[in-house]
């Protein structure tokens, strides 16, 4: 729980000239006595492309802080136009009002600011070099963006959890021994799976070689005879059918082996992914 809560920010001079000071009235509540002051800052974002153009317009230390609701005025100088690119003078930008305790920021309020010329003629045809005296700013005070952060205040009990709780039992087993054993088991499983895959591939290769040899022998017999015996066609057809049946059986056996190899490969992939 935050010890200090921002209750409201009133923008006093708005709209105003670009060169006028920023004026705010800030209201906050403190729930318990604080040992140190609150540091308030106002930052002008000079360009949306780089934070090197950001300018800290002013900072203010407020304290000692009494318990209860407090209110104070905060003024800040306008930004230095020499530190802002000419192309970023006009248009929409952002100002950030922040508060920190002991160097730790706990609240940030962002406002959109629209900078434009005070006449339609200049707005319709702006000069290459901005005329700063004719530029007016309009802070969208009704739409602030408030961000709060949990920080440590004076007591240790108020500090937010920055690290997970200690786990002394996790250090009882050496990390190298535990993780090394798991990796060794996984390596053995991969080697066994790869061995089964290699066996399946060799069986398929032997079956394919035998089938090719038988087909080649049949072609040699036909070429040696020079003619085809009509009566022997039925016998050769029957033998061909038997050979085709044997070839189909070999293909089926080979497919069964291949399916087994794929199954083993999927299992190994699953083990690796679960790791």
Coordinates of N, CA and C in Angstrom, one line a residue, residues 17-240:
X17 N 0.5 31.0 -23.4 CA 1.5 31.2 -24.4 C 2.6 30.1 -24.2
X18 N 3.3 29.8 -25.3 CA 4.3 28.7 -25.2 C 5.4 29.2 -24.2
X19 N 5.6 30.5 -24.1 CA 6.7 31.0 -23.3 C 6.3 31.2 -21.8
X20 N 5.0 31.0 -21.5 CA 4.5 31.2 -20.1 C 5.0 30.0 -19.2
X21 N 5.0 30.3 -17.9 CA 5.3 29.3 -16.9 C 4.2 28.3 -16.8
X22 N 4.5 27.1 -16.4 CA 3.5 26.1 -16.1 C 3.2 26.2 -14.6
X23 N 1.9 26.2 -14.3 CA 1.4 26.4 -12.9 C 0.4 25.3 -12.6
X24 N 0.7 24.6 -11.5 CA -0.2 23.5 -11.0 C -0.5 23.7 -9.5
X25 N -1.6 23.2 -9.1 CA -1.9 23.0 -7.7 C -2.1 21.6 -7.4
X26 N -1.3 21.0 -6.6 CA -1.3 19.5 -6.3 C -1.8 19.2 -4.9
X27 N -2.7 18.2 -4.9 CA -3.2 17.8 -3.6 C -2.9 16.3 -3.4
X28 N -2.4 16.0 -2.2 CA -2.1 14.6 -1.9 C -2.4 14.3 -0.5
X29 N -2.4 13.0 -0.2 CA -2.7 12.5 1.2 C -1.6 11.7 1.7
X30 N -1.1 11.9 2.9 CA -0.1 11.0 3.5 C -0.7 10.3 4.7
X31 N -0.4 9.0 4.8 CA -1.1 8.1 5.8 C -0.2 7.9 7.0
X32 N 1.1 8.2 6.9 CA 2.0 8.1 8.1 C 3.1 9.0 8.0
X33 N 3.8 9.4 9.1 CA 4.9 10.3 9.0 C 6.0 9.8 8.2
X34 N 6.7 10.7 7.4 CA 7.8 10.3 6.6 C 9.1 11.0 7.1
X35 N 10.2 10.3 6.9 CA 11.5 10.8 7.4 C 12.1 11.7 6.4
X36 N 11.7 11.6 5.1 CA 12.4 12.4 4.1 C 11.3 13.2 3.3
X37 N 11.8 14.1 2.4 CA 10.9 14.9 1.6 C 10.4 14.2 0.3
X38 N 9.4 14.7 -0.3 CA 8.9 14.3 -1.6 C 9.5 15.2 -2.7
X39 N 10.0 14.6 -3.7 CA 10.6 15.3 -4.8 C 9.6 15.3 -6.0
X40 N 9.1 16.5 -6.4 CA 8.3 16.6 -7.6 C 9.0 17.2 -8.8
X41 N 8.8 16.6 -10.0 CA 9.5 17.1 -11.2 C 8.5 17.2 -12.3
X42 N 8.8 18.2 -13.2 CA 8.0 18.4 -14.5 C 9.0 18.2 -15.6
X43 N 8.7 17.3 -16.6 CA 9.5 17.1 -17.7 C 8.8 17.3 -19.0
X44 N 9.4 18.0 -19.9 CA 8.9 18.3 -21.2 C 9.5 17.4 -22.3
X45 N 8.6 16.6 -23.0 CA 9.1 15.7 -24.0 C 9.3 16.5 -25.3
X46 N 10.5 16.8 -25.7 CA 10.8 17.7 -26.8 C 10.5 17.0 -28.2
X47 N 10.7 15.7 -28.3 CA 10.5 15.0 -29.6 C 10.1 13.6 -29.3
X48 N 9.2 13.1 -30.2 CA 8.7 11.7 -30.0 C 9.7 10.7 -30.6
X49 N 10.8 11.2 -31.3 CA 11.7 10.3 -31.9 C 12.9 9.9 -31.0
X50 N 13.2 10.8 -30.0 CA 14.4 10.5 -29.2 C 14.2 11.2 -27.8
X51 N 14.6 10.6 -26.8 CA 14.6 11.2 -25.5 C 15.7 12.1 -25.2
X52 N 16.6 12.3 -26.1 CA 17.7 13.3 -25.9 C 17.2 14.7 -25.9
X53 N 15.9 14.9 -26.4 CA 15.4 16.3 -26.4 C 14.5 16.5 -25.2
X54 N 14.4 15.6 -24.3 CA 13.6 15.8 -23.0 C 14.2 16.8 -22.2
X55 N 13.4 17.6 -21.5 CA 13.9 18.7 -20.6 C 13.2 18.6 -19.3
X56 N 14.0 18.6 -18.2 CA 13.5 18.7 -16.9 C 13.3 20.2 -16.6
X57 N 12.0 20.6 -16.6 CA 11.7 22.1 -16.5 C 11.9 22.6 -15.1
X58 N 11.6 21.8 -14.1 CA 11.8 22.2 -12.7 C 11.6 21.0 -11.8
X59 N 12.1 21.2 -10.6 CA 11.9 20.1 -9.5 C 11.7 20.9 -8.2
X60 N 11.0 20.2 -7.3 CA 10.7 20.8 -6.0 C 10.6 19.8 -4.9
X61 N 11.3 20.1 -3.8 CA 11.3 19.2 -2.6 C 10.2 19.7 -1.7
X62 N 9.3 18.8 -1.3 CA 8.2 19.2 -0.4 C 8.3 18.4 0.9
X63 N 8.4 19.1 2.0 CA 8.6 18.5 3.3 C 8.9 19.5 4.4
X64 N 8.8 19.0 5.7 CA 8.3 17.7 6.1 C 6.8 17.5 5.8
X65 N 6.5 16.2 5.7 CA 5.1 15.9 5.2 C 4.3 15.5 6.5
X66 N 3.2 16.3 6.8 CA 2.4 15.9 7.9 C 1.4 14.8 7.5
X67 N 0.9 14.1 8.4 CA -0.1 13.1 8.2 C -1.4 13.8 7.8
X68 N -2.1 13.3 6.8 CA -3.3 14.0 6.3 C -3.2 14.5 4.9
X69 N -4.2 15.4 4.5 CA -4.3 15.9 3.2 C -3.5 17.2 3.1
X70 N -2.7 17.4 2.1 CA -1.8 18.6 1.9 C -2.0 19.1 0.5
X71 N -1.8 20.4 0.3 CA -2.0 21.0 -1.0 C -0.8 22.1 -1.1
X72 N -0.3 22.2 -2.3 CA 0.8 23.2 -2.6 C 0.8 23.5 -4.0
X73 N 1.3 24.7 -4.4 CA 1.5 25.2 -5.8 C 2.8 24.7 -6.3
X74 N 2.8 24.5 -7.6 CA 4.1 24.0 -8.3 C 4.2 24.8 -9.6
X75 N 5.3 25.5 -9.8 CA 5.5 26.3 -11.0 C 6.8 25.8 -11.7
X76 N 6.8 25.8 -13.0 CA 8.0 25.4 -13.7 C 8.1 26.3 -15.0
X77 N 9.4 26.6 -15.3 CA 9.7 27.4 -16.5 C 9.3 26.7 -17.8
X78 N 9.1 27.4 -18.8 CA 8.8 26.8 -20.1 C 10.0 26.2 -20.7
X79 N 9.9 25.3 -21.7 CA 11.1 24.6 -22.2 C 12.0 25.6 -23.1
X80 N 13.2 25.2 -23.2 CA 14.2 26.0 -24.0 C 14.0 25.5 -25.4
X81 N 13.5 26.5 -26.2 CA 13.2 26.1 -27.6 C 14.5 25.8 -28.4
X82 N 15.7 26.2 -28.0 CA 16.9 25.9 -28.7 C 17.3 24.4 -28.6
X83 N 16.7 23.8 -27.6 CA 16.9 22.3 -27.4 C 15.9 21.5 -28.0
X84 N 14.9 22.1 -28.8 CA 13.9 21.4 -29.4 C 14.0 21.5 -30.9
X85 N 13.9 20.4 -31.7 CA 14.0 20.6 -33.2 C 12.8 21.5 -33.7
X86 N 13.1 22.3 -34.7 CA 12.1 23.1 -35.2 C 10.8 22.4 -35.7
X87 N 11.1 21.2 -36.2 CA 9.9 20.4 -36.7 C 9.0 19.9 -35.6
X88 N 9.5 19.9 -34.3 CA 8.8 19.4 -33.2 C 8.2 20.5 -32.3
X89 N 8.4 21.8 -32.7 CA 7.8 22.9 -31.9 C 6.3 22.8 -31.9
X90 N 5.8 22.7 -33.1 CA 4.3 22.7 -33.3 C 3.8 21.2 -33.3
X91 N 2.5 21.1 -32.9 CA 1.9 19.8 -32.9 C 1.7 19.3 -31.4
X92 N 1.5 18.0 -31.3 CA 1.2 17.4 -30.0 C 2.4 16.8 -29.4
X93 N 2.6 17.1 -28.1 CA 3.7 16.5 -27.3 C 3.2 16.1 -26.0
X94 N 4.1 15.9 -25.0 CA 3.7 15.4 -23.7 C 4.5 16.1 -22.6
X95 N 3.9 16.3 -21.5 CA 4.6 16.7 -20.3 C 4.3 15.7 -19.2
X96 N 5.3 15.4 -18.3 CA 5.3 14.4 -17.3 C 5.5 15.0 -15.9
X97 N 4.5 14.9 -15.1 CA 4.6 15.3 -13.7 C 4.9 14.1 -12.8
X98 N 6.0 14.0 -12.2 CA 6.4 12.8 -11.4 C 6.7 13.2 -9.9
X99 N 6.5 12.2 -9.1 CA 6.9 12.4 -7.7 C 7.7 11.1 -7.2
X100 N 8.7 11.4 -6.4 CA 9.6 10.3 -5.9 C 9.9 10.5 -4.5
X101 N 10.1 9.4 -3.8 CA 10.5 9.4 -2.4 C 11.8 8.7 -2.2
X102 N 12.8 9.4 -1.7 CA 14.1 8.8 -1.5 C 14.7 8.2 -2.8
X103 N 14.4 9.0 -3.9 CA 14.9 8.6 -5.2 C 14.1 7.5 -5.9
X104 N 13.0 7.1 -5.4 CA 12.1 6.0 -6.0 C 10.8 6.7 -6.4
X105 N 10.6 6.7 -7.7 CA 9.4 7.2 -8.3 C 8.2 6.4 -8.0
X106 N 7.1 7.0 -7.5 CA 5.9 6.2 -7.1 C 4.6 6.6 -7.8
X107 N 4.7 7.8 -8.5 CA 3.5 8.2 -9.3 C 4.0 9.1 -10.4
X108 N 3.3 8.9 -11.6 CA 3.6 9.7 -12.8 C 2.3 10.1 -13.5
X109 N 2.2 11.4 -13.8 CA 1.0 11.9 -14.4 C 1.4 12.5 -15.8
X110 N 0.9 12.0 -16.9 CA 1.2 12.5 -18.2 C 0.0 13.3 -18.8
X111 N 0.4 14.4 -19.4 CA -0.6 15.2 -20.1 C -0.2 15.4 -21.6
X112 N -1.2 15.3 -22.5 CA -0.9 15.7 -23.9 C -1.0 17.3 -24.0
X113 N -0.1 17.8 -24.7 CA 0.0 19.3 -25.0 C 0.0 19.6 -26.4
X114 N -0.9 20.4 -26.9 CA -1.1 20.8 -28.3 C -0.5 22.2 -28.5
X115 N 0.5 22.3 -29.3 CA 1.1 23.6 -29.6 C 0.7 24.0 -31.0
X116 N 0.1 25.2 -31.1 CA -0.3 25.7 -32.4 C -0.2 27.2 -32.4
X117 N -0.3 27.8 -33.6 CA -0.3 29.3 -33.8 C -1.6 29.9 -33.3
X118 N -1.5 31.1 -32.9 CA -2.7 31.8 -32.4 C -3.6 32.4 -33.5
X119 N -3.2 32.2 -34.8 CA -4.0 32.7 -35.9 C -4.2 31.6 -37.0
X120 N -5.3 31.7 -37.7 CA -5.5 30.7 -38.7 C -4.6 30.9 -39.9
X121 N -4.2 32.2 -40.2 CA -3.2 32.4 -41.3 C -1.9 31.7 -41.1
X122 N -1.3 31.8 -39.9 CA -0.1 31.1 -39.6 C -0.3 29.6 -39.6
X123 N -1.4 29.1 -39.1 CA -1.6 27.7 -39.0 C -1.8 27.1 -40.4
X124 N -2.4 27.9 -41.3 CA -2.6 27.4 -42.7 C -1.3 27.4 -43.5
X125 N -0.5 28.4 -43.2 CA 0.8 28.5 -43.9 C 1.9 28.8 -42.9
X126 N 2.3 27.8 -42.2 CA 3.4 28.1 -41.1 C 4.7 28.4 -41.8
X127 N 5.5 29.3 -41.2 CA 6.8 29.6 -41.7 C 7.8 28.5 -41.4
X128 N 8.9 28.5 -42.2 CA 9.9 27.4 -42.0 C 10.5 27.5 -40.6
X129 N 10.7 28.7 -40.1 CA 11.2 28.9 -38.8 C 10.1 29.3 -37.9
X130 N 9.8 28.5 -36.9 CA 8.6 28.8 -36.0 C 8.8 30.1 -35.3
X131 N 7.6 30.8 -35.2 CA 7.6 32.1 -34.5 C 7.1 31.8 -33.1
X132 N 8.0 31.7 -32.2 CA 7.7 31.2 -30.8 C 6.7 32.1 -30.1
X133 N 6.8 33.4 -30.4 CA 5.9 34.4 -29.7 C 4.5 34.2 -30.1
X134 N 4.2 33.6 -31.2 CA 2.8 33.4 -31.7 C 2.3 32.0 -31.4
X135 N 3.1 31.2 -30.7 CA 2.6 29.8 -30.5 C 2.0 29.8 -29.1
X136 N 0.8 29.1 -29.1 CA 0.1 28.9 -27.8 C 0.0 27.4 -27.5
X137 N 0.0 27.1 -26.2 CA -0.1 25.7 -25.8 C -1.5 25.5 -25.1
X138 N -1.9 24.2 -25.3 CA -3.2 23.9 -24.7 C -3.0 22.5 -24.0
X139 N -3.0 22.4 -22.7 CA -2.8 21.1 -22.0 C -4.2 20.4 -21.9
X140 N -4.2 19.2 -22.3 CA -5.5 18.4 -22.1 C -5.6 18.0 -20.7
X141 N -6.0 18.9 -19.8 CA -6.0 18.7 -18.4 C -7.0 17.7 -18.0
X142 N -8.1 17.6 -18.8 CA -9.2 16.7 -18.4 C -8.9 15.2 -18.7
X143 N -7.8 14.9 -19.4 CA -7.5 13.6 -19.7 C -6.0 13.2 -19.3
X144 N -5.8 13.2 -18.0 CA -4.4 12.8 -17.6 C -4.2 11.3 -17.6
X145 N -3.0 10.9 -17.8 CA -2.6 9.4 -17.7 C -1.8 9.2 -16.5
X146 N -2.4 8.6 -15.5 CA -1.8 8.4 -14.2 C -1.2 7.0 -14.1
X147 N 0.1 6.9 -13.7 CA 0.7 5.6 -13.5 C 1.3 5.5 -12.1
X148 N 1.0 4.5 -11.3 CA 1.5 4.3 -9.9 C 2.5 3.2 -9.9
X149 N 3.5 3.3 -9.0 CA 4.5 2.3 -8.8 C 4.6 1.9 -7.3
X150 N 4.7 0.6 -7.0 CA 4.9 0.2 -5.6 C 6.4 0.4 -5.3
X151 N 6.7 1.1 -4.2 CA 8.1 1.3 -3.7 C 8.2 1.0 -2.3
X152 N 9.5 1.0 -1.8 CA 9.8 0.9 -0.4 C 9.8 2.3 0.2
X153 N 9.0 2.4 1.3 CA 9.0 3.7 2.0 C 10.0 3.7 3.2
X154 N 9.7 4.1 4.4 CA 10.6 4.1 5.5 C 10.8 2.7 6.1
X155 N 9.8 1.9 6.2 CA 9.9 0.6 6.8 C 10.1 -0.5 5.8
X156 N 10.8 -1.5 6.3 CA 11.1 -2.7 5.4 C 9.8 -3.4 5.0
X157 N 8.8 -3.3 5.9 CA 7.5 -4.0 5.7 C 6.8 -3.5 4.5
X158 N 7.1 -2.2 4.1 CA 6.4 -1.6 3.0 C 7.1 -1.9 1.7
X159 N 8.2 -2.5 1.7 CA 8.9 -2.8 0.4 C 8.2 -3.9 -0.4
X160 N 8.0 -3.7 -1.7 CA 7.3 -4.7 -2.5 C 8.3 -5.9 -2.7
X161 N 7.7 -7.0 -3.1 CA 8.4 -8.2 -3.3 C 9.2 -8.1 -4.6
X162 N 10.5 -8.0 -4.5 CA 11.3 -7.9 -5.7 C 11.9 -9.2 -6.2
X163 N 12.0 -10.2 -5.3 CA 12.6 -11.5 -5.6 C 11.7 -12.6 -5.1
X164 N 11.8 -13.8 -5.7 CA 11.0 -14.9 -5.2 C 11.5 -15.3 -3.8
X165 N 10.7 -16.0 -3.1 CA 11.1 -16.5 -1.7 C 12.3 -17.4 -1.8
X166 N 13.1 -17.5 -0.8 CA 14.2 -18.4 -0.8 C 13.8 -19.8 -0.7
X167 N 14.6 -20.7 -1.4 CA 14.3 -22.1 -1.5 C 15.5 -22.9 -1.1
X168 N 15.8 -23.0 0.2 CA 17.1 -23.7 0.6 C 17.2 -25.1 0.1
X169 N 16.0 -25.8 0.0 CA 16.0 -27.2 -0.4 C 16.5 -27.4 -1.8
X170 N 16.4 -26.3 -2.6 CA 16.8 -26.4 -4.0 C 18.3 -26.6 -4.2
X171 N 19.0 -26.2 -3.2 CA 20.5 -26.3 -3.3 C 21.1 -27.6 -2.6
X172 N 20.2 -28.5 -2.2 CA 20.7 -29.7 -1.6 C 21.4 -30.6 -2.6
X173 N 20.9 -30.6 -3.9 CA 21.4 -31.4 -4.9 C 22.2 -30.6 -5.9
X174 N 23.4 -31.0 -6.2 CA 24.2 -30.2 -7.1 C 23.5 -30.1 -8.5
X175 N 23.5 -28.9 -9.1 CA 22.8 -28.7 -10.3 C 23.5 -29.6 -11.4
X176 N 24.8 -29.6 -11.4 CA 25.5 -30.3 -12.5 C 25.2 -31.8 -12.5
X177 N 25.1 -32.4 -11.3 CA 24.8 -33.8 -11.2 C 23.4 -34.1 -11.6
X178 N 22.5 -33.3 -11.2 CA 21.1 -33.6 -11.5 C 20.8 -33.4 -13.0
X179 N 21.3 -32.3 -13.6 CA 21.0 -32.0 -15.0 C 21.8 -32.9 -15.9
X180 N 23.1 -33.3 -15.4 CA 23.9 -34.2 -16.2 C 23.2 -35.6 -16.4
X181 N 22.6 -36.0 -15.3 CA 21.9 -37.3 -15.3 C 20.7 -37.3 -16.3
X182 N 20.0 -36.2 -16.3 CA 18.9 -36.1 -17.2 C 19.3 -36.1 -18.6
X183 N 20.4 -35.4 -18.9 CA 20.9 -35.3 -20.3 C 21.4 -36.7 -20.8
X184 N 22.1 -37.4 -19.9 CA 22.6 -38.7 -20.2 C 21.5 -39.7 -20.6
X185 N 20.4 -39.6 -19.8 CA 19.2 -40.5 -20.1 C 18.6 -40.2 -21.5
X186 N 18.5 -38.9 -21.7 CA 18.0 -38.5 -23.0 C 18.9 -38.9 -24.2
X187 N 20.2 -38.8 -24.0 CA 21.1 -39.2 -25.1 C 21.0 -40.7 -25.3
X188 N 20.9 -41.5 -24.3 CA 20.7 -43.0 -24.5 C 19.5 -43.3 -25.2
X189 N 18.4 -42.6 -24.9 CA 17.1 -42.8 -25.6 C 17.2 -42.5 -27.0
X190 N 17.9 -41.4 -27.4 CA 18.1 -41.0 -28.8 C 18.9 -42.0 -29.5
X191 N 20.0 -42.5 -28.9 CA 20.8 -43.5 -29.6 C 20.0 -44.8 -29.9
X192 N 19.2 -45.3 -28.9 CA 18.4 -46.5 -29.1 C 17.4 -46.3 -30.3
X193 N 16.8 -45.1 -30.3 CA 15.8 -44.8 -31.3 C 16.5 -44.7 -32.7
X194 N 17.6 -44.1 -32.7 CA 18.4 -44.0 -34.0 C 18.8 -45.4 -34.5
X195 N 19.2 -46.3 -33.5 CA 19.6 -47.6 -33.9 C 18.4 -48.4 -34.5
X196 N 17.2 -48.3 -34.0 CA 16.1 -49.0 -34.5 C 15.7 -48.4 -35.9
X197 N 15.9 -47.1 -36.1 CA 15.6 -46.5 -37.4 C 16.6 -47.1 -38.4
X198 N 17.9 -47.2 -38.0 CA 18.9 -47.7 -39.0 C 18.6 -49.1 -39.3
X199 N 18.2 -50.0 -38.4 CA 17.9 -51.3 -38.7 C 16.7 -51.4 -39.6
X200 N 15.7 -50.6 -39.4 CA 14.6 -50.6 -40.3 C 15.0 -50.2 -41.7
X201 N 15.9 -49.2 -41.9 CA 16.3 -48.7 -43.2 C 17.1 -49.8 -43.9
X202 N 18.0 -50.6 -43.2 CA 18.7 -51.7 -43.8 C 17.9 -52.8 -44.3
X203 N 16.8 -53.1 -43.5 CA 15.9 -54.2 -44.0 C 15.2 -53.8 -45.2
X204 N 14.8 -52.5 -45.3 CA 14.1 -52.0 -46.5 C 15.0 -52.1 -47.7
X205 N 16.3 -51.7 -47.5 CA 17.3 -51.8 -48.6 C 17.5 -53.2 -49.1
X206 N 17.6 -54.2 -48.2 CA 17.8 -55.6 -48.6 C 16.6 -56.1 -49.4
X207 N 15.4 -55.8 -48.9 CA 14.2 -56.2 -49.6 C 14.1 -55.6 -51.0
X208 N 14.4 -54.4 -51.2 CA 14.4 -53.7 -52.5 C 15.5 -54.4 -53.4
X209 N 16.6 -54.7 -52.9 CA 17.7 -55.3 -53.8 C 17.3 -56.7 -54.3
X210 N 16.6 -57.5 -53.4 CA 16.2 -58.9 -53.8 C 15.1 -58.7 -54.9
X211 N 14.2 -57.8 -54.7 CA 13.1 -57.7 -55.7 C 13.7 -57.2 -57.1
X212 N 14.7 -56.3 -57.1 CA 15.3 -55.9 -58.3 C 16.0 -57.0 -59.0
X213 N 16.7 -57.9 -58.2 CA 17.5 -59.0 -58.8 C 16.5 -60.0 -59.5
X214 N 15.4 -60.3 -58.9 CA 14.4 -61.3 -59.5 C 13.8 -60.7 -60.8
X215 N 13.5 -59.4 -60.8 CA 13.0 -58.9 -62.0 C 14.0 -58.9 -63.1
X216 N 15.3 -58.7 -62.8 CA 16.4 -58.7 -63.8 C 16.5 -60.1 -64.4
X217 N 16.4 -61.2 -63.5 CA 16.5 -62.6 -64.0 C 15.4 -62.9 -65.0
X218 N 14.2 -62.4 -64.7 CA 13.1 -62.7 -65.6 C 13.3 -62.0 -67.0
X219 N 13.9 -60.8 -67.0 CA 14.1 -60.2 -68.3 C 15.2 -60.9 -69.0
X220 N 16.2 -61.5 -68.4 CA 17.3 -62.2 -69.0 C 16.8 -63.4 -69.7
X221 N 15.8 -64.2 -69.1 CA 15.3 -65.4 -69.6 C 14.5 -65.1 -70.9
X222 N 13.7 -64.0 -71.0 CA 13.0 -63.7 -72.2 C 13.9 -63.3 -73.3
X223 N 14.9 -62.6 -73.0 CA 15.8 -62.1 -74.1 C 16.6 -63.3 -74.6
X224 N 17.0 -64.3 -73.8 CA 17.8 -65.5 -74.3 C 16.9 -66.4 -75.2
X225 N 15.7 -66.6 -75.0 CA 14.8 -67.4 -75.8 C 14.6 -66.8 -77.1
X226 N 14.4 -65.6 -77.2 CA 14.2 -64.9 -78.5 C 12.7 -65.1 -79.0
X227 N 11.9 -65.9 -78.3 CA 10.5 -66.1 -78.7 C 9.7 -66.4 -77.4
X228 N 8.4 -66.3 -77.5 CA 7.6 -66.4 -76.3 C 6.7 -67.7 -76.5
X229 N 6.7 -68.6 -75.6 CA 5.9 -69.9 -75.7 C 4.5 -69.6 -75.2
X230 N 3.5 -69.7 -76.0 CA 2.1 -69.3 -75.7 C 1.7 -70.2 -74.5
X231 N 2.0 -71.6 -74.6 CA 1.6 -72.5 -73.6 C 2.2 -72.1 -72.2
X232 N 3.4 -71.6 -72.3 CA 4.2 -71.3 -71.1 C 3.8 -69.9 -70.5
X233 N 2.9 -69.2 -71.2 CA 2.5 -67.9 -70.7 C 1.7 -68.0 -69.4
X234 N 0.9 -69.0 -69.4 CA 0.1 -69.1 -68.2 C 1.0 -69.5 -67.0
X235 N 2.0 -70.4 -67.3 CA 2.9 -70.7 -66.2 C 3.7 -69.5 -65.7
X236 N 4.2 -68.7 -66.8 CA 4.9 -67.5 -66.4 C 4.0 -66.5 -65.7
X237 N 2.7 -66.4 -66.1 CA 1.8 -65.5 -65.5 C 1.6 -65.9 -64.0
X238 N 1.4 -67.2 -63.8 CA 1.3 -67.7 -62.5 C 2.5 -67.4 -61.6
X239 N 3.7 -67.7 -62.3 CA 4.9 -67.4 -61.5 C 5.1 -65.9 -61.3
X240 N 4.6 -65.1 -62.3 CA 4.7 -63.6 -62.2 C 3.8 -63.1 -61.0

